[in-house]
Short mmCIF file of N, CA and C in Angstrom, two decimals:
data_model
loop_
_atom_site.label_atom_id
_atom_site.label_comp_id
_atom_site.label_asym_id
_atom_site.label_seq_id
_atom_site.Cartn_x
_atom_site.Cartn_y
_atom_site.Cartn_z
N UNK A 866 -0.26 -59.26 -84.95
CA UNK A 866 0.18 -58.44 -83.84
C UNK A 866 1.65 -58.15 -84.08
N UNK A 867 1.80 -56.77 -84.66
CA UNK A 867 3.30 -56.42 -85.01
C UNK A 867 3.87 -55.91 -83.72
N UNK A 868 3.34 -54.64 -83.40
CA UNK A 868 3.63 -54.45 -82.14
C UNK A 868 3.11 -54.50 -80.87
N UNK A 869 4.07 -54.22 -79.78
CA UNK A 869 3.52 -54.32 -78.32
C UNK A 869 4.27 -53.45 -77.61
N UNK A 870 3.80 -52.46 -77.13
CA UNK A 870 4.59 -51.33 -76.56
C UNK A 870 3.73 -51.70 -74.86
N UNK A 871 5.21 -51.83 -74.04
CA UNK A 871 5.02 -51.87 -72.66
C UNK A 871 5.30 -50.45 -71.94
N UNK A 872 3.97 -50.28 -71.29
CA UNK A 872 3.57 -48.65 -70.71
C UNK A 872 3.75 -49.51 -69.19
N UNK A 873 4.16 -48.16 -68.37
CA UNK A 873 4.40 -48.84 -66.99
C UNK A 873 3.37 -48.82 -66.06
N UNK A 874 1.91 -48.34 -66.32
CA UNK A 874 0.58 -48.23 -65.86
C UNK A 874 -0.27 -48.77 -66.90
N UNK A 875 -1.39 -49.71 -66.70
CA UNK A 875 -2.48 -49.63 -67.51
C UNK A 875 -2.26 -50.95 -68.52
N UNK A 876 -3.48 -50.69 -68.97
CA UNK A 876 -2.99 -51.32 -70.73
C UNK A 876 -3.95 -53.06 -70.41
N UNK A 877 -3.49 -54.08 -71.37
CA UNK A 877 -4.40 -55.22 -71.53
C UNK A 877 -4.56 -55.86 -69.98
N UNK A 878 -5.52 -55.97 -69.57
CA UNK A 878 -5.35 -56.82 -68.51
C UNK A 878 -4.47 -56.63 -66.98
N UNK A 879 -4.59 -55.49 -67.16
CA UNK A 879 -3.54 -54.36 -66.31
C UNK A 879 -2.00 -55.45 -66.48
N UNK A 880 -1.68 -55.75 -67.32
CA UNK A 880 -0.20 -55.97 -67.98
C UNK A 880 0.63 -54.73 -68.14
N UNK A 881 0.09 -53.61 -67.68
CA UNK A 881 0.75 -52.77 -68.95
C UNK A 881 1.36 -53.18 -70.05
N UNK A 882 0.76 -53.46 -71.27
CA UNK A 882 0.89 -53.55 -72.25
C UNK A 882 -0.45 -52.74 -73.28
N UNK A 883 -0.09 -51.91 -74.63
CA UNK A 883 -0.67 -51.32 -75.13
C UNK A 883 -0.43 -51.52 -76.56
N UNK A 884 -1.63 -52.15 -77.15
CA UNK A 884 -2.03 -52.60 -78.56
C UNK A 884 -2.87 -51.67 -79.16
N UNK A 885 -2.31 -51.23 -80.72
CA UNK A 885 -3.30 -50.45 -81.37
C UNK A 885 -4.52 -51.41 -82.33
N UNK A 886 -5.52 -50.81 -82.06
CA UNK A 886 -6.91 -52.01 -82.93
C UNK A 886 -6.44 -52.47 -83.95
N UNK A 887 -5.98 -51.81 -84.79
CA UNK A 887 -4.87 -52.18 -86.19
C UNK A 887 -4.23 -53.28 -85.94
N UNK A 888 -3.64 -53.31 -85.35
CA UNK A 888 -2.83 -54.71 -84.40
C UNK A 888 -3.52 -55.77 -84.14
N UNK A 889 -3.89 -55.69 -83.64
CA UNK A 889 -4.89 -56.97 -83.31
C UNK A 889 -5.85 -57.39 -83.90
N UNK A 890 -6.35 -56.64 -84.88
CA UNK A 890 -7.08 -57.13 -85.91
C UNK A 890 -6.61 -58.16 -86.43
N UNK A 891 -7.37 -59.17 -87.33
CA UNK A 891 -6.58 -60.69 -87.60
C UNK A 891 -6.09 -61.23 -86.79
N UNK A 892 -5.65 -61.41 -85.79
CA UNK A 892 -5.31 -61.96 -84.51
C UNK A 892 -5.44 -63.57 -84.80
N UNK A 893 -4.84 -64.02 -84.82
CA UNK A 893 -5.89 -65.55 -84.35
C UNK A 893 -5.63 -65.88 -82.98
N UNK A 894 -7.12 -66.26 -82.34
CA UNK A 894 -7.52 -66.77 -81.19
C UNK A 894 -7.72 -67.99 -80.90
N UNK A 895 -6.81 -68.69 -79.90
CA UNK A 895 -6.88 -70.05 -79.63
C UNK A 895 -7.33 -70.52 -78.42
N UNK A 896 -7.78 -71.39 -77.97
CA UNK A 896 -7.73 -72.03 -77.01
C UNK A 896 -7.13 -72.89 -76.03
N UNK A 897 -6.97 -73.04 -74.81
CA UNK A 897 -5.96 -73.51 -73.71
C UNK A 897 -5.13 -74.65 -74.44
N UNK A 898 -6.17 -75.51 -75.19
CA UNK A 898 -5.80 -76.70 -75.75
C UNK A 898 -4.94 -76.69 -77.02
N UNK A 899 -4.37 -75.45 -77.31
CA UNK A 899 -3.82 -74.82 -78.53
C UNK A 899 -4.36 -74.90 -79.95
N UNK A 900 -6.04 -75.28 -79.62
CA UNK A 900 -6.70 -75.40 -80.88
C UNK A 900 -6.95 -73.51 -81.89
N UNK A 901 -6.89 -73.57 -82.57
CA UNK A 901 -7.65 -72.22 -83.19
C UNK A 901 -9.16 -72.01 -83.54
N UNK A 902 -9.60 -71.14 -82.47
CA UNK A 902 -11.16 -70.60 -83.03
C UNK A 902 -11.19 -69.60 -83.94
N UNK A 903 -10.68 -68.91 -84.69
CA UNK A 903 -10.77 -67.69 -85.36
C UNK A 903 -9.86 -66.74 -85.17
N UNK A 904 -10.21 -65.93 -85.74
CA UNK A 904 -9.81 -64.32 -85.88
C UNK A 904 -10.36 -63.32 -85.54
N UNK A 905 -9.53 -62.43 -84.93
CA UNK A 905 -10.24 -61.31 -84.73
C UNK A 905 -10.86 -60.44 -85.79
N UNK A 906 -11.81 -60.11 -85.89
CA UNK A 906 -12.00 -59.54 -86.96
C UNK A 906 -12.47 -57.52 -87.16
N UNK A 907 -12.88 -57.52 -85.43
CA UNK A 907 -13.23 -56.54 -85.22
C UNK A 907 -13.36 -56.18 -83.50
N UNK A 908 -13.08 -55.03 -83.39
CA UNK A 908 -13.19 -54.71 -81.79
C UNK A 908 -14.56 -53.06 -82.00
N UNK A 909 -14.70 -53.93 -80.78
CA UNK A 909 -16.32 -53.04 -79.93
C UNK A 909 -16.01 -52.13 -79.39
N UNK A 910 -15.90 -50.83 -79.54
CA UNK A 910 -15.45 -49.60 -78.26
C UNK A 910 -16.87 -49.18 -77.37
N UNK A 911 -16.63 -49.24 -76.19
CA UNK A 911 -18.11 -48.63 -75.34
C UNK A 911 -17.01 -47.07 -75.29
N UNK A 912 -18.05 -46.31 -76.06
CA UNK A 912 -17.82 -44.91 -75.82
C UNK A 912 -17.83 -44.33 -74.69
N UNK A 913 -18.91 -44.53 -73.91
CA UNK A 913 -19.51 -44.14 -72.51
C UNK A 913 -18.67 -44.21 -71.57
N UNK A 914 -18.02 -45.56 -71.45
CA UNK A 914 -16.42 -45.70 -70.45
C UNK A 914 -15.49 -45.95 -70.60
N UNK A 915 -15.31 -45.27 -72.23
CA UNK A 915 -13.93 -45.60 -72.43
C UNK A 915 -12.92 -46.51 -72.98
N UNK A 916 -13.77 -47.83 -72.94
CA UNK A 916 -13.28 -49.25 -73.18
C UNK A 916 -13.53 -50.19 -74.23
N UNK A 917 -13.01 -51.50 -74.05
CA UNK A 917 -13.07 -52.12 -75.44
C UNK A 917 -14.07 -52.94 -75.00
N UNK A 918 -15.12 -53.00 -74.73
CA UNK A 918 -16.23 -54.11 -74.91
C UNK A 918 -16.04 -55.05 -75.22
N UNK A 919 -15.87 -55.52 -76.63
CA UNK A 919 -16.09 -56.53 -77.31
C UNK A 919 -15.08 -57.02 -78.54
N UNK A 920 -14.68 -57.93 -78.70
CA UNK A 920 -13.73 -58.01 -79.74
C UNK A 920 -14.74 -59.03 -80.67
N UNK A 921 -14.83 -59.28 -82.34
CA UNK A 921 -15.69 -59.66 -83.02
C UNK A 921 -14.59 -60.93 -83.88
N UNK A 922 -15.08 -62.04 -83.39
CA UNK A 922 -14.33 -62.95 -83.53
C UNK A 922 -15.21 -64.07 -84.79
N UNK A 923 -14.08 -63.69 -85.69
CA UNK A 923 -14.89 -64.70 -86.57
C UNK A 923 -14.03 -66.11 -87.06
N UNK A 924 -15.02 -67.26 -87.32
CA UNK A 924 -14.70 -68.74 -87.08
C UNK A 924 -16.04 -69.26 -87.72
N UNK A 925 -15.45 -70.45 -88.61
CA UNK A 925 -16.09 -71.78 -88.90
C UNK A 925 -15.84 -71.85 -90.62
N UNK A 926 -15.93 -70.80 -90.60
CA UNK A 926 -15.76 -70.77 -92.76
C UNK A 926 -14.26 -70.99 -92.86
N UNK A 927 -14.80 -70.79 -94.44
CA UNK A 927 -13.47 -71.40 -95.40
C UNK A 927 -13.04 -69.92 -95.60
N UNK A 928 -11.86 -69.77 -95.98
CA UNK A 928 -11.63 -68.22 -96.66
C UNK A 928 -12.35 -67.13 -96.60
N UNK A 929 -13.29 -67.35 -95.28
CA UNK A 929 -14.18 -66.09 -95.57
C UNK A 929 -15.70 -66.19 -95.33
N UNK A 930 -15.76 -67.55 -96.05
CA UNK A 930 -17.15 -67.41 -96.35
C UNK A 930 -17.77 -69.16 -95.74
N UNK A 931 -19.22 -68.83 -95.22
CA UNK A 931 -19.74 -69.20 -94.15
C UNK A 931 -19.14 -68.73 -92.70
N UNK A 932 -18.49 -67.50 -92.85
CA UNK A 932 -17.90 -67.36 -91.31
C UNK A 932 -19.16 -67.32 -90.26
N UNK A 933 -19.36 -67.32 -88.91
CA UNK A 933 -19.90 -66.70 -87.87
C UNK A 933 -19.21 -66.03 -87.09
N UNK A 934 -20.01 -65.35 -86.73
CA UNK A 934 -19.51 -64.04 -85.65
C UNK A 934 -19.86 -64.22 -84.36
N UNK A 935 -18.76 -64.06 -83.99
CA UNK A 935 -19.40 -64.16 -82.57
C UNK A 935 -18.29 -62.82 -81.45
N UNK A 936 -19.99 -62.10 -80.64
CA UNK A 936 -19.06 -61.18 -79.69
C UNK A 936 -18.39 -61.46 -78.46
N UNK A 937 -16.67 -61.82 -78.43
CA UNK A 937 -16.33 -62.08 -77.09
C UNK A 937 -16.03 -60.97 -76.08
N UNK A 938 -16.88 -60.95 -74.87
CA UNK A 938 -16.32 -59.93 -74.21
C UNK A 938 -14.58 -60.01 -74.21
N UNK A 939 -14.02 -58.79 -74.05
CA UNK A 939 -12.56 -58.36 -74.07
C UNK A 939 -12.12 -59.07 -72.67
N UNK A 940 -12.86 -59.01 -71.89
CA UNK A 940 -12.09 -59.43 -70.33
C UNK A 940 -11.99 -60.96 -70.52
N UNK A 941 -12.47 -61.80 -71.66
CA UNK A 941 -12.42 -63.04 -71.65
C UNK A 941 -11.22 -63.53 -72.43
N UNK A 942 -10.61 -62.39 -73.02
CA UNK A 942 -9.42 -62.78 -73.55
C UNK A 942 -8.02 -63.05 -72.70
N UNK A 943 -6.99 -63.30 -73.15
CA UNK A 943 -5.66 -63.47 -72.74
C UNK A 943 -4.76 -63.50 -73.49
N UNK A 944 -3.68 -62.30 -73.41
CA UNK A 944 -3.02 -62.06 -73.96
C UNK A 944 -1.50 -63.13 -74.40
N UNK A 945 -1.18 -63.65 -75.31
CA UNK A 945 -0.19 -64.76 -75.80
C UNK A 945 0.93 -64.30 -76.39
N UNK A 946 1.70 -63.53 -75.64
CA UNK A 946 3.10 -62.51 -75.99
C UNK A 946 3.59 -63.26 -76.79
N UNK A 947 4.20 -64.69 -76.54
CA UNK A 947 5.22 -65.43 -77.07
C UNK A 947 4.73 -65.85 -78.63
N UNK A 948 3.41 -66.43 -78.68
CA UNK A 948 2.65 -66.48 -80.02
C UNK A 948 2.43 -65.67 -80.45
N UNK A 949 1.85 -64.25 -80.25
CA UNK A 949 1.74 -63.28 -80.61
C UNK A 949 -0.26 -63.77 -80.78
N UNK A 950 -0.82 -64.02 -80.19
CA UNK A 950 -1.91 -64.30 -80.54
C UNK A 950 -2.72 -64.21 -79.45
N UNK A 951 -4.26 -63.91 -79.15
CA UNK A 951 -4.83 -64.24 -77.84
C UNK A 951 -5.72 -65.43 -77.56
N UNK A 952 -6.26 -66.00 -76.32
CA UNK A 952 -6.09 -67.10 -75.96
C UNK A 952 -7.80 -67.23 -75.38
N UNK A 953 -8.75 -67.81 -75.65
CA UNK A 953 -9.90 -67.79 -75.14
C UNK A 953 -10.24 -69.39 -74.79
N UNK A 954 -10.35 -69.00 -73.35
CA UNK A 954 -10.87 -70.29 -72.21
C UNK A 954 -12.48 -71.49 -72.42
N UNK A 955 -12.20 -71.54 -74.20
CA UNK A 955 -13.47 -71.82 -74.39
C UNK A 955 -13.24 -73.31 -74.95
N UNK A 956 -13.82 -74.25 -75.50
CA UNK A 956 -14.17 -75.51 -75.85
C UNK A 956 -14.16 -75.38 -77.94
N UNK A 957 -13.88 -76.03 -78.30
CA UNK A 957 -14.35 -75.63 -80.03
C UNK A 957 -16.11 -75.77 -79.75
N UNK A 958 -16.30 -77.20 -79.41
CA UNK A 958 -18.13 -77.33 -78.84
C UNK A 958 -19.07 -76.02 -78.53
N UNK A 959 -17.78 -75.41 -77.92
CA UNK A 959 -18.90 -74.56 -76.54
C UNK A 959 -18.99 -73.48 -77.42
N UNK A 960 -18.01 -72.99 -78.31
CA UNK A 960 -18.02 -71.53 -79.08
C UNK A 960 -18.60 -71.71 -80.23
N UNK A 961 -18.55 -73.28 -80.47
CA UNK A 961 -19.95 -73.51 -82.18
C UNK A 961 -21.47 -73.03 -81.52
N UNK A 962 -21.34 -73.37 -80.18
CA UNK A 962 -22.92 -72.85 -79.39
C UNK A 962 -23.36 -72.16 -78.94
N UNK A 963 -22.26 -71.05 -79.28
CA UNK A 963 -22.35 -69.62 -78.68
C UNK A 963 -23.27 -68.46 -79.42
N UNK A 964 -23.71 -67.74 -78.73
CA UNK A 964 -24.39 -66.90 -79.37
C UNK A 964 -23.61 -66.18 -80.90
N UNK A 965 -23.80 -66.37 -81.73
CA UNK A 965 -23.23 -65.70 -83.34
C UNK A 965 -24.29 -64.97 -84.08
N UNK A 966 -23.52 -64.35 -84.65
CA UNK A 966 -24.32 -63.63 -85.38
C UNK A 966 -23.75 -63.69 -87.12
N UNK A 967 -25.02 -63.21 -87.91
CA UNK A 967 -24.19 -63.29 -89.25
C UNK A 967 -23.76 -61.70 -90.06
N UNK A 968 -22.44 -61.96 -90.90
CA UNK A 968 -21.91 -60.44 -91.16
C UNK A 968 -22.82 -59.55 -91.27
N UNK A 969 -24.15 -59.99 -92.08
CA UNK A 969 -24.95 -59.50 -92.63
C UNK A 969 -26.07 -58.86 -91.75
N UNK A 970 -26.13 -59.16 -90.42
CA UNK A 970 -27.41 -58.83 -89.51
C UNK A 970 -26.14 -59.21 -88.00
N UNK A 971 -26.10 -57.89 -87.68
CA UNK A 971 -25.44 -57.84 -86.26
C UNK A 971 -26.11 -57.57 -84.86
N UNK A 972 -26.48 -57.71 -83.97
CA UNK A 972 -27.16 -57.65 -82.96
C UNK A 972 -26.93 -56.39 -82.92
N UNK A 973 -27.76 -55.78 -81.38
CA UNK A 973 -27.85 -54.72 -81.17
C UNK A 973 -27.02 -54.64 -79.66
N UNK A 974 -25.51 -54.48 -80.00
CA UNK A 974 -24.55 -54.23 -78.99
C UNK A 974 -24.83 -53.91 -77.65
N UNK A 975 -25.50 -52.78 -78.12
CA UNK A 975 -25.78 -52.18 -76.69
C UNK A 975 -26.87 -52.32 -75.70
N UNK A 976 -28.10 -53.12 -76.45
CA UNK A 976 -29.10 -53.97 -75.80
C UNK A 976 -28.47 -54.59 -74.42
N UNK A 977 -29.49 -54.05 -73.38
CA UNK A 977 -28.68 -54.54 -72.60
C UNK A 977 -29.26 -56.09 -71.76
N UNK A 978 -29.85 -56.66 -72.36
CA UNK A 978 -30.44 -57.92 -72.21
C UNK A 978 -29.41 -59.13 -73.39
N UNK A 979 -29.21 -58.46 -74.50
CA UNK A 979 -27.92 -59.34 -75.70
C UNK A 979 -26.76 -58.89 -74.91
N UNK A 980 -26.13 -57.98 -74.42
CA UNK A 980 -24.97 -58.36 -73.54
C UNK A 980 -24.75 -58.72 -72.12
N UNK A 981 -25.93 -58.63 -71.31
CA UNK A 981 -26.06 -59.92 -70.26
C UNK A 981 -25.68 -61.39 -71.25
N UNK A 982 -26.27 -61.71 -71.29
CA UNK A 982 -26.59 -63.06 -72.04
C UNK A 982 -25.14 -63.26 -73.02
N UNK A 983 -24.46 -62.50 -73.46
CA UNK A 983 -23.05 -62.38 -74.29
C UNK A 983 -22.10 -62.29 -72.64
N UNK A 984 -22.30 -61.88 -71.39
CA UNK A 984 -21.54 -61.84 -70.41
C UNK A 984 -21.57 -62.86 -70.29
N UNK A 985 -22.69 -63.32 -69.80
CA UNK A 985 -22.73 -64.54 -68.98
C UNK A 985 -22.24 -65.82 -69.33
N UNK A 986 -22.44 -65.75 -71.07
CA UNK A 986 -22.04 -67.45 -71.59
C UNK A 986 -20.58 -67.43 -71.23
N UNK A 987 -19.62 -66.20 -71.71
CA UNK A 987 -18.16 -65.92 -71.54
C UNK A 987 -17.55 -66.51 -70.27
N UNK A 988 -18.47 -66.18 -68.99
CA UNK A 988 -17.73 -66.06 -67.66
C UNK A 988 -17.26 -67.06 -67.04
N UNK A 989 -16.19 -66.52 -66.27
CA UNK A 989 -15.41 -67.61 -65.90
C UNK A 989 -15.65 -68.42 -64.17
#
Protein backbone atom coordinates (compact mmCIF):
# COMPACT_ATOMS: atom_id res chain seq x y z
CA UNK A 1 0.00 0.00 0.00
CA UNK A 2 2.00 3.00 -1.49
CA UNK A 3 -0.65 5.28 -1.59
CA UNK A 4 -3.71 6.70 0.21
CA UNK A 5 -5.41 9.62 -1.10
CA UNK A 6 -8.02 11.20 1.42
CA UNK A 7 -11.33 12.30 -0.61
CA UNK A 8 -13.70 14.28 1.63
CA UNK A 9 -16.87 11.95 0.76
CA UNK A 10 -16.84 8.23 0.32
CA UNK A 11 -14.11 5.81 -0.04
CA UNK A 12 -13.06 2.54 2.43
CA UNK A 13 -15.43 2.18 5.05
CA UNK A 14 -16.89 5.61 4.58
CA UNK A 15 -13.26 6.88 5.88
CA UNK A 16 -12.98 8.78 2.99
CA UNK A 17 -10.10 7.28 1.99
CA UNK A 18 -9.42 5.98 -1.69
CA UNK A 19 -7.12 2.99 -2.70
CA UNK A 20 -6.31 1.93 -6.22
CA UNK A 21 -6.61 -2.27 -6.61
CA UNK A 22 -2.91 -1.97 -7.61
CA UNK A 23 -2.38 -0.85 -4.12
CA UNK A 24 -3.67 -3.15 -2.21
CA UNK A 25 -2.81 -5.94 -3.93
CA UNK A 26 -0.13 -7.86 -1.72
CA UNK A 27 -1.42 -6.28 1.21
CA UNK A 28 -0.76 -8.37 4.12
CA UNK A 29 -3.73 -9.04 6.31
CA UNK A 30 -3.57 -9.49 9.98
CA UNK A 31 -5.46 -10.10 12.72
CA UNK A 32 -6.59 -8.14 16.05
CA UNK A 33 -3.92 -10.29 17.70
CA UNK A 34 -1.26 -8.88 15.23
CA UNK A 35 -0.86 -12.34 13.80
CA UNK A 36 -0.57 -12.47 9.77
CA UNK A 37 -3.13 -14.45 7.65
CA UNK A 38 -2.01 -13.65 4.16
CA UNK A 39 -2.12 -11.50 1.35
CA UNK A 40 -4.18 -9.98 -0.66
CA UNK A 41 -3.97 -11.39 -3.69
CA UNK A 42 -6.92 -10.30 -5.59
CA UNK A 43 -10.12 -8.11 -5.35
CA UNK A 44 -13.80 -9.11 -6.57
CA UNK A 45 -15.69 -6.16 -8.35
CA UNK A 46 -19.71 -6.72 -8.33
CA UNK A 47 -20.33 -4.92 -11.57
CA UNK A 48 -24.06 -4.65 -10.96
CA UNK A 49 -23.47 -2.14 -7.86
CA UNK A 50 -20.60 -0.86 -8.33
CA UNK A 51 -18.53 -2.34 -5.53
CA UNK A 52 -15.77 -4.39 -4.25
CA UNK A 53 -17.32 -7.64 -3.12
CA UNK A 54 -14.62 -9.58 -2.30
CA UNK A 55 -10.99 -9.31 -1.72
CA UNK A 56 -9.03 -12.90 -2.51
CA UNK A 57 -6.86 -13.56 0.29
CA UNK A 58 -4.27 -15.98 0.06
CA UNK A 59 -2.52 -17.93 3.19
CA UNK A 60 -0.94 -21.15 4.43
CA UNK A 61 1.92 -21.89 1.73
CA UNK A 62 5.42 -21.36 1.48
CA UNK A 63 6.43 -18.88 -1.34
CA UNK A 64 3.53 -19.49 -3.17
CA UNK A 65 2.89 -22.77 -3.20
CA UNK A 66 0.32 -24.84 -1.26
CA UNK A 67 -1.44 -21.43 -0.89
CA UNK A 68 -5.41 -21.40 -0.18
CA UNK A 69 -7.73 -19.01 -1.16
CA UNK A 70 -10.02 -17.80 0.52
CA UNK A 71 -13.00 -15.04 -0.40
CA UNK A 72 -13.22 -12.29 2.34
CA UNK A 73 -16.11 -10.19 2.02
CA UNK A 74 -14.63 -6.39 1.73
CA UNK A 75 -16.93 -5.11 4.61
CA UNK A 76 -14.97 -7.57 6.85
CA UNK A 77 -11.93 -5.78 6.41
CA UNK A 78 -10.27 -2.80 8.33
CA UNK A 79 -8.30 -0.50 7.20
CA UNK A 80 -4.48 -0.21 9.20
CA UNK A 81 -3.21 3.39 8.06
CA UNK A 82 -0.30 3.30 10.45
CA UNK A 83 0.88 -0.36 9.18
CA UNK A 84 -0.15 0.19 6.01
CA UNK A 85 -1.90 -3.17 5.98
CA UNK A 86 -5.63 -4.44 6.59
CA UNK A 87 -6.89 -6.08 9.59
CA UNK A 88 -9.42 -9.12 9.63
CA UNK A 89 -11.45 -9.96 12.94
CA UNK A 90 -10.72 -13.59 12.46
CA UNK A 91 -8.84 -16.43 14.60
CA UNK A 92 -5.66 -18.21 12.53
CA UNK A 93 -8.14 -21.57 13.60
CA UNK A 94 -11.20 -20.01 12.29
CA UNK A 95 -9.69 -18.85 8.72
CA UNK A 96 -7.74 -22.49 8.31
CA UNK A 97 -11.74 -23.50 8.44
CA UNK A 98 -12.98 -21.25 6.27
CA UNK A 99 -14.41 -21.85 3.17
CA UNK A 100 -11.07 -21.87 0.46
CA UNK A 101 -10.73 -22.54 -2.56
CA UNK A 102 -7.76 -23.74 -4.77
CA UNK A 103 -5.91 -21.30 -7.52
CA UNK A 104 -6.74 -23.85 -9.79
CA UNK A 105 -10.71 -24.31 -9.38
CA UNK A 106 -12.45 -21.03 -8.05
CA UNK A 107 -16.02 -21.07 -6.98
CA UNK A 108 -18.69 -19.55 -8.66
CA UNK A 109 -18.71 -15.87 -7.14
CA UNK A 110 -21.81 -15.01 -7.98
CA UNK A 111 -23.77 -18.16 -6.87
CA UNK A 112 -25.84 -16.88 -4.68
CA UNK A 113 -26.07 -19.72 -2.12
CA UNK A 114 -21.54 -19.71 -2.09
CA UNK A 115 -21.89 -16.08 -1.08
CA UNK A 116 -24.55 -16.43 1.60
CA UNK A 117 -22.49 -19.01 3.17
CA UNK A 118 -19.00 -16.72 2.34
CA UNK A 119 -21.34 -13.80 4.23
CA UNK A 120 -22.27 -15.47 6.89
CA UNK A 121 -18.97 -17.28 8.15
CA UNK A 122 -17.34 -13.46 7.87
CA UNK A 123 -20.07 -11.71 10.05
CA UNK A 124 -19.67 -9.92 12.79
Amino acid sequence: MSTITTQPNGGLNGTGVLLSADTITGDDVCNVQDEKLGKIQDIMLDMAEGTIRYVVLSAGGFLGIGDRLFAVPWQALTLDRENKRFVLDVDVERLKNAPGFDKDQWPDMADASWNSSVQSYYAR
